[in-house]
PDB file of C-alpha atoms in Angstrom:
ATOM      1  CA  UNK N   1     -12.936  24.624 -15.237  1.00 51.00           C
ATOM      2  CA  UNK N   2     -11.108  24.369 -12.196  1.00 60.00           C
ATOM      3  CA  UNK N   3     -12.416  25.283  -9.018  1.00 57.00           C
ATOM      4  CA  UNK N   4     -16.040  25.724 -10.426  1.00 61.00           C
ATOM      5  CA  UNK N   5     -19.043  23.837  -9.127  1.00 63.00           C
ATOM      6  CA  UNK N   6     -20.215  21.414 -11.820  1.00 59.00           C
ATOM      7  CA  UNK N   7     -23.811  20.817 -11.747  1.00 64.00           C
ATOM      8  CA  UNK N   8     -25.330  17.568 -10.636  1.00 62.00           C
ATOM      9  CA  UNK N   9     -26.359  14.857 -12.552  1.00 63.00           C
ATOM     10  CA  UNK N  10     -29.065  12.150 -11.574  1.00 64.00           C
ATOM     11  CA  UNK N  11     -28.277   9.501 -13.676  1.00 68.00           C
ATOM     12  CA  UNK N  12     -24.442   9.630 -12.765  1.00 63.00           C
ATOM     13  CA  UNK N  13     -25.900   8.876  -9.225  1.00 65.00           C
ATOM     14  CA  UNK N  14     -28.504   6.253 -10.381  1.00 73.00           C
ATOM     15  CA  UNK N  15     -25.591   4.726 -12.557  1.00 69.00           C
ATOM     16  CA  UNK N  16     -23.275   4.810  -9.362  1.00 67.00           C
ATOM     17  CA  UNK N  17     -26.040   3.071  -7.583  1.00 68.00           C
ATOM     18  CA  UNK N  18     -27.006   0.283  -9.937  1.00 74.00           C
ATOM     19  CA  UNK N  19     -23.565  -0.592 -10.159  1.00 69.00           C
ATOM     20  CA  UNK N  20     -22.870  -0.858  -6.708  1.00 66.00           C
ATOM     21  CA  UNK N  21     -25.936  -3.093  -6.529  1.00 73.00           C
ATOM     22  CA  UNK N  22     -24.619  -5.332  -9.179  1.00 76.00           C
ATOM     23  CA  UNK N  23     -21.743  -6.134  -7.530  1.00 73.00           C
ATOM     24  CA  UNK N  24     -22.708  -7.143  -4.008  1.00 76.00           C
ATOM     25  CA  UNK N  25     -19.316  -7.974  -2.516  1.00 76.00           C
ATOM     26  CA  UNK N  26     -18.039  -4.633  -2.974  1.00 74.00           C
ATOM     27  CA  UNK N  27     -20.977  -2.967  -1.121  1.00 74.00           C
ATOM     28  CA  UNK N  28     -19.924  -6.227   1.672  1.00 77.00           C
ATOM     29  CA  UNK N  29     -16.857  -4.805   1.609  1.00 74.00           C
ATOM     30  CA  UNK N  30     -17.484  -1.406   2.170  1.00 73.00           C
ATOM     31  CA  UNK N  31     -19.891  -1.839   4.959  1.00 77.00           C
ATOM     32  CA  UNK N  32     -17.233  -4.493   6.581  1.00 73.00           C
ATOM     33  CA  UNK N  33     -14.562  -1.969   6.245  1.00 70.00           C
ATOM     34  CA  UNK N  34     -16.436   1.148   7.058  1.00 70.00           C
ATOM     35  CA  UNK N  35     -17.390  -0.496  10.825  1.00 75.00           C
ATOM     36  CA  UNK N  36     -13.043   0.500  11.242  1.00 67.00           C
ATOM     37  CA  UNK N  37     -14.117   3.839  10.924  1.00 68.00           C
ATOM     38  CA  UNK N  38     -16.767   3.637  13.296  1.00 75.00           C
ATOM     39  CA  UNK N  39     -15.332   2.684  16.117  1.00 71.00           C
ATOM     40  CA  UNK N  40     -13.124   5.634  16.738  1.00 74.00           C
ATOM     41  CA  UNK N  41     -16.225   7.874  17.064  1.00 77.00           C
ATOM     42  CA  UNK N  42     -18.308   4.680  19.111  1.00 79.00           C
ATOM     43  CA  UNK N  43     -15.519   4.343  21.807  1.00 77.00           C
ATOM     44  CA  UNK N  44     -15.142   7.899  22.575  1.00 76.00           C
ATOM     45  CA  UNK N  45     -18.581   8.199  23.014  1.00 80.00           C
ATOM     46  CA  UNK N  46     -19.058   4.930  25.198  1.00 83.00           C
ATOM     47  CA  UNK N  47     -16.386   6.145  27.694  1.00 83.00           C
ATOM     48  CA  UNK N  48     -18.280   9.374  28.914  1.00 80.00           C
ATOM     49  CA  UNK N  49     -21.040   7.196  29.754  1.00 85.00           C
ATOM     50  CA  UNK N  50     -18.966   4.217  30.870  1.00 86.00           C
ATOM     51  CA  UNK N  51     -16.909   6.625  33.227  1.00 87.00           C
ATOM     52  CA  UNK N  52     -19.451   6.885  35.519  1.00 86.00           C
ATOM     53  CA  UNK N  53     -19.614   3.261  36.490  1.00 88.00           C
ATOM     54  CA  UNK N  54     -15.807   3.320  36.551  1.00 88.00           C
ATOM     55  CA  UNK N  55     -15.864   5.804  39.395  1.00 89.00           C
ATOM     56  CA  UNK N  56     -18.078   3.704  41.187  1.00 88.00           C
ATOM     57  CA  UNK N  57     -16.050   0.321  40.631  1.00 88.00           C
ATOM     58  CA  UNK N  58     -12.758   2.341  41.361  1.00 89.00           C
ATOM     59  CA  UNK N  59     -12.915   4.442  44.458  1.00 89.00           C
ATOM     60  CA  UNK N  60      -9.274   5.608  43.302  1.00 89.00           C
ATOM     61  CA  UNK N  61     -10.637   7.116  40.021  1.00 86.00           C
ATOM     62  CA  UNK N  62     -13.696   8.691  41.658  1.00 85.00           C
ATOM     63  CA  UNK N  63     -10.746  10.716  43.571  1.00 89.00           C
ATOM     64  CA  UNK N  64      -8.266  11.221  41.131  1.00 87.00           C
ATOM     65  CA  UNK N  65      -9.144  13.265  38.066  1.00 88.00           C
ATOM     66  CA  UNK N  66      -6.008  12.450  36.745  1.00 91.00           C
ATOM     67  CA  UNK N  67      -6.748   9.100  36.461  1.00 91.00           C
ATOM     68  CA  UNK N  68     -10.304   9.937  34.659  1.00 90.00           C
ATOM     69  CA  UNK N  69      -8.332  12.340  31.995  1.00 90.00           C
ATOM     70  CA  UNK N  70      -6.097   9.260  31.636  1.00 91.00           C
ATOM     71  CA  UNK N  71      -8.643   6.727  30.707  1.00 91.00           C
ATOM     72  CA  UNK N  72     -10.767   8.808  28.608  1.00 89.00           C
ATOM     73  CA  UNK N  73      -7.295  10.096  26.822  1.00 91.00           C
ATOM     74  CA  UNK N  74      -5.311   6.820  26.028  1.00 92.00           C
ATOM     75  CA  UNK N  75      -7.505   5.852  23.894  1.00 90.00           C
ATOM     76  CA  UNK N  76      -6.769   8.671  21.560  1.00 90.00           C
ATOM     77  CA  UNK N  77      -3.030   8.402  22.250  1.00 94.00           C
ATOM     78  CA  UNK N  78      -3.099   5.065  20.980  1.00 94.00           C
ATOM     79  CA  UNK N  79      -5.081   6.407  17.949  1.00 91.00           C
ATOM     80  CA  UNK N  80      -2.502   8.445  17.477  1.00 93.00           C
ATOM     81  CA  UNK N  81       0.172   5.978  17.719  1.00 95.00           C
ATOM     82  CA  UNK N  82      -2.258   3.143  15.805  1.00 94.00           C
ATOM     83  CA  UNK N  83      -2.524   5.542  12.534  1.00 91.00           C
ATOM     84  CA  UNK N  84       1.241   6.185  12.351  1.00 93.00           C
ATOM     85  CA  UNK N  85       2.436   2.438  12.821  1.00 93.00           C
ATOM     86  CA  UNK N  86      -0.765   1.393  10.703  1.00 91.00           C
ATOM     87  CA  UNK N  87       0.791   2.973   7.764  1.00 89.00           C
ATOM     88  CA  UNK N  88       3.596   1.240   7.777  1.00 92.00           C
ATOM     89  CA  UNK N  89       2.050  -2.372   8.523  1.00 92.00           C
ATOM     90  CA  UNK N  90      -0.589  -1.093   5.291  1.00 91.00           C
ATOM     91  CA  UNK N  91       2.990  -0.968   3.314  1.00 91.00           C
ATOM     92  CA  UNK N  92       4.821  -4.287   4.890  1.00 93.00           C
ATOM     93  CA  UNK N  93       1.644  -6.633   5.485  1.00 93.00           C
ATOM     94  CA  UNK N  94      -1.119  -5.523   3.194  1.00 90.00           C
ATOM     95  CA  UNK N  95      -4.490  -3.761   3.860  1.00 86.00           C
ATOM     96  CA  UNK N  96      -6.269  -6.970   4.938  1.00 85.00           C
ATOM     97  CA  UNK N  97      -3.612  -8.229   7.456  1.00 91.00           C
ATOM     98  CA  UNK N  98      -3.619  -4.732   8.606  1.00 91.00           C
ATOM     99  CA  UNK N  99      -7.438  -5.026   9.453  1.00 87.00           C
ATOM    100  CA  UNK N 100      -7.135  -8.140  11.255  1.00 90.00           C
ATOM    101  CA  UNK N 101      -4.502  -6.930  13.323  1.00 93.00           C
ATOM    102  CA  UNK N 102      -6.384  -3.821  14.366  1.00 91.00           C
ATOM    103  CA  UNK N 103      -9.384  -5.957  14.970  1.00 87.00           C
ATOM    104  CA  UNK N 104      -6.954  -7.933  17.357  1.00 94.00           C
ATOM    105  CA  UNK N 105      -5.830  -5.148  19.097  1.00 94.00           C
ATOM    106  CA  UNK N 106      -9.441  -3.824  19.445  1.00 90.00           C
ATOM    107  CA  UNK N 107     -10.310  -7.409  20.825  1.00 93.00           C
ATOM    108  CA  UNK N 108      -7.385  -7.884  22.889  1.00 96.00           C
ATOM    109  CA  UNK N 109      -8.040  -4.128  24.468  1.00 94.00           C
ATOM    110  CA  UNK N 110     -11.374  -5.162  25.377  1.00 91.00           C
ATOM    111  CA  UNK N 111     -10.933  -8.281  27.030  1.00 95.00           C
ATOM    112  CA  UNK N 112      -8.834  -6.448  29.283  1.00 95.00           C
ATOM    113  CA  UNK N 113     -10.968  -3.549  29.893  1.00 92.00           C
ATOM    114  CA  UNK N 114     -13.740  -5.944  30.854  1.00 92.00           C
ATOM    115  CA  UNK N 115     -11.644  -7.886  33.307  1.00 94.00           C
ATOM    116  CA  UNK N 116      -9.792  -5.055  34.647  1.00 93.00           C
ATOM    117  CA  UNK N 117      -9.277  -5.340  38.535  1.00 93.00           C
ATOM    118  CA  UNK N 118      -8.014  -2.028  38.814  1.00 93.00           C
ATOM    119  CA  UNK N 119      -7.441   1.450  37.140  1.00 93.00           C
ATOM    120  CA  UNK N 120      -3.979   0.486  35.830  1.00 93.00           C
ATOM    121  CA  UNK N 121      -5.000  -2.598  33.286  1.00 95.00           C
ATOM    122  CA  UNK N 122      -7.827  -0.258  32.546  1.00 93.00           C
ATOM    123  CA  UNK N 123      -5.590   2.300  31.200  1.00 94.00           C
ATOM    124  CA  UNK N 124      -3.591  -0.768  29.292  1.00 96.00           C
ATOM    125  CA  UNK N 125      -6.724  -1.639  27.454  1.00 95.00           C
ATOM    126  CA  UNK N 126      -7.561   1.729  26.671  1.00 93.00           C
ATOM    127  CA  UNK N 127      -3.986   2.062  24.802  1.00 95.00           C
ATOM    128  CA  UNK N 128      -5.096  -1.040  22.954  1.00 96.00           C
ATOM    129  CA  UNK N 129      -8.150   0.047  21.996  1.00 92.00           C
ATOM    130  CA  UNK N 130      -6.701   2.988  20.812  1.00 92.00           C
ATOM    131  CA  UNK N 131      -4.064   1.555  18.732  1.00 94.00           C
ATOM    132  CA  UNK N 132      -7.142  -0.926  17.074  1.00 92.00           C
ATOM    133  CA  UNK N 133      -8.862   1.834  16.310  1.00 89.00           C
ATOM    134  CA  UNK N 134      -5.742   3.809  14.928  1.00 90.00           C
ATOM    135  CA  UNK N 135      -4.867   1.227  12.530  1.00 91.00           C
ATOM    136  CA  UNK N 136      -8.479   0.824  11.081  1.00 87.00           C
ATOM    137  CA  UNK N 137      -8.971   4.311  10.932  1.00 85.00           C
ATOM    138  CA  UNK N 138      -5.966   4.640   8.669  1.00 86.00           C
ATOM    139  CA  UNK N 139      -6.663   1.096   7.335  1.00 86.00           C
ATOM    140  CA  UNK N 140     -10.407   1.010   6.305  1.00 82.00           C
ATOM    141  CA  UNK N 141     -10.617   4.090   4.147  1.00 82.00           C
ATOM    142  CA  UNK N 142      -7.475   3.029   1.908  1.00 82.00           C
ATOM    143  CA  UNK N 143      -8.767  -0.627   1.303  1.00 80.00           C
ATOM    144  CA  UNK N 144     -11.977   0.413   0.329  1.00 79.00           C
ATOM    145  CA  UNK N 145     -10.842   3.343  -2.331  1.00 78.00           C
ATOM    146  CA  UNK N 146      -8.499  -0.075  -3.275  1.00 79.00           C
ATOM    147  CA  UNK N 147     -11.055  -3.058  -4.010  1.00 76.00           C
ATOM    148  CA  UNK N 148     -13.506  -0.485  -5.331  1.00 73.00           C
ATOM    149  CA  UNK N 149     -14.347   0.076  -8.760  1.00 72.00           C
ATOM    150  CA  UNK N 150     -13.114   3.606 -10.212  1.00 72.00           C
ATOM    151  CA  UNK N 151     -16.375   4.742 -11.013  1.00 69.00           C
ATOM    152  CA  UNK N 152     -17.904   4.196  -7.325  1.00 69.00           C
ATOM    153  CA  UNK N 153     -15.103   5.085  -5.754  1.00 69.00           C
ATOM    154  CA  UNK N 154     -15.220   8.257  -3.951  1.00 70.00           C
ATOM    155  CA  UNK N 155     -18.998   7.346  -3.064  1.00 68.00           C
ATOM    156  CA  UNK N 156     -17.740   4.401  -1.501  1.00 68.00           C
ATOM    157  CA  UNK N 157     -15.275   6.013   0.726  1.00 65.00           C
TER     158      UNK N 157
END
């Protein structure tokens, strides 16, 4: 029936669990994969902390809120930006390659956050970061529910 709640069922759960313990590299994948979708939610929560210690490295930001609200918000402007162009790299390279180039971006964005000498390359890493983070976000989720099995799909994802 549609739109009823169907009553659960512990050995479809212990069945979805022994399988996924059977086959270790998809549970290696999942967990590899599933980091992508972490670090959307770890970044924006490292920057509230981290902005504190920005204000004190840049006596610019400590007087400009404009320049905090633009730190903390590139990031999710590149996210923005990183989801739409990841779906089209997902289409033209491939899930993997799409990983690896978000991973780059994410690398690439903090390299330069670390050895930013002032607010402006700060901002440029953020927009990396966000586009990294983009991509996997829209990346991670669809290669998993790919290299799954059907059965342990949806509890894989």
């Amino acid at each position: 029936m549609e739109g009823a709640i169907h009553p659960t069922d512990a050995s479809a759960f212990r069945d979805c669990f022994s399988l996924a313990w059977r086959n270790p590299y998809v549970l290696r994948l999942a967990f590899s994969a599933g980091i992508g979708g972490l670090l959307f939610g770890y970044d924006t929560g490292v920057i509230s902390g981290a902005l504190l210690y920005i204000r004190d490295d840049f006596k610019s930001v400590d007087k400009s809120t404009v320049l905090q609200e633009s730190i903390v918000s590139m990031a999710v402007a590149g996210a923005i930006i990183g989801a739409a162009v990841g779906g089209w790299l997902n289409d033209r390279f491939g899930r993997r390659s799409a990983i690896l180039i978000a991973d780059f971006l994410f690398f690439i964005g903090a390299v330069l956050m670390a050895a930013a000498p002032n607010p402006a390359l700060l901002i440029v890493g953020r927009i990396f970061v966000g586009l990294g983070v983009g991509m996997a976000s829209m990346t991670s989720p669809l290669y998993i529910s790919e290299a799954s099995p059907a059965k342990i799909r949806g509890a894989l994802v």
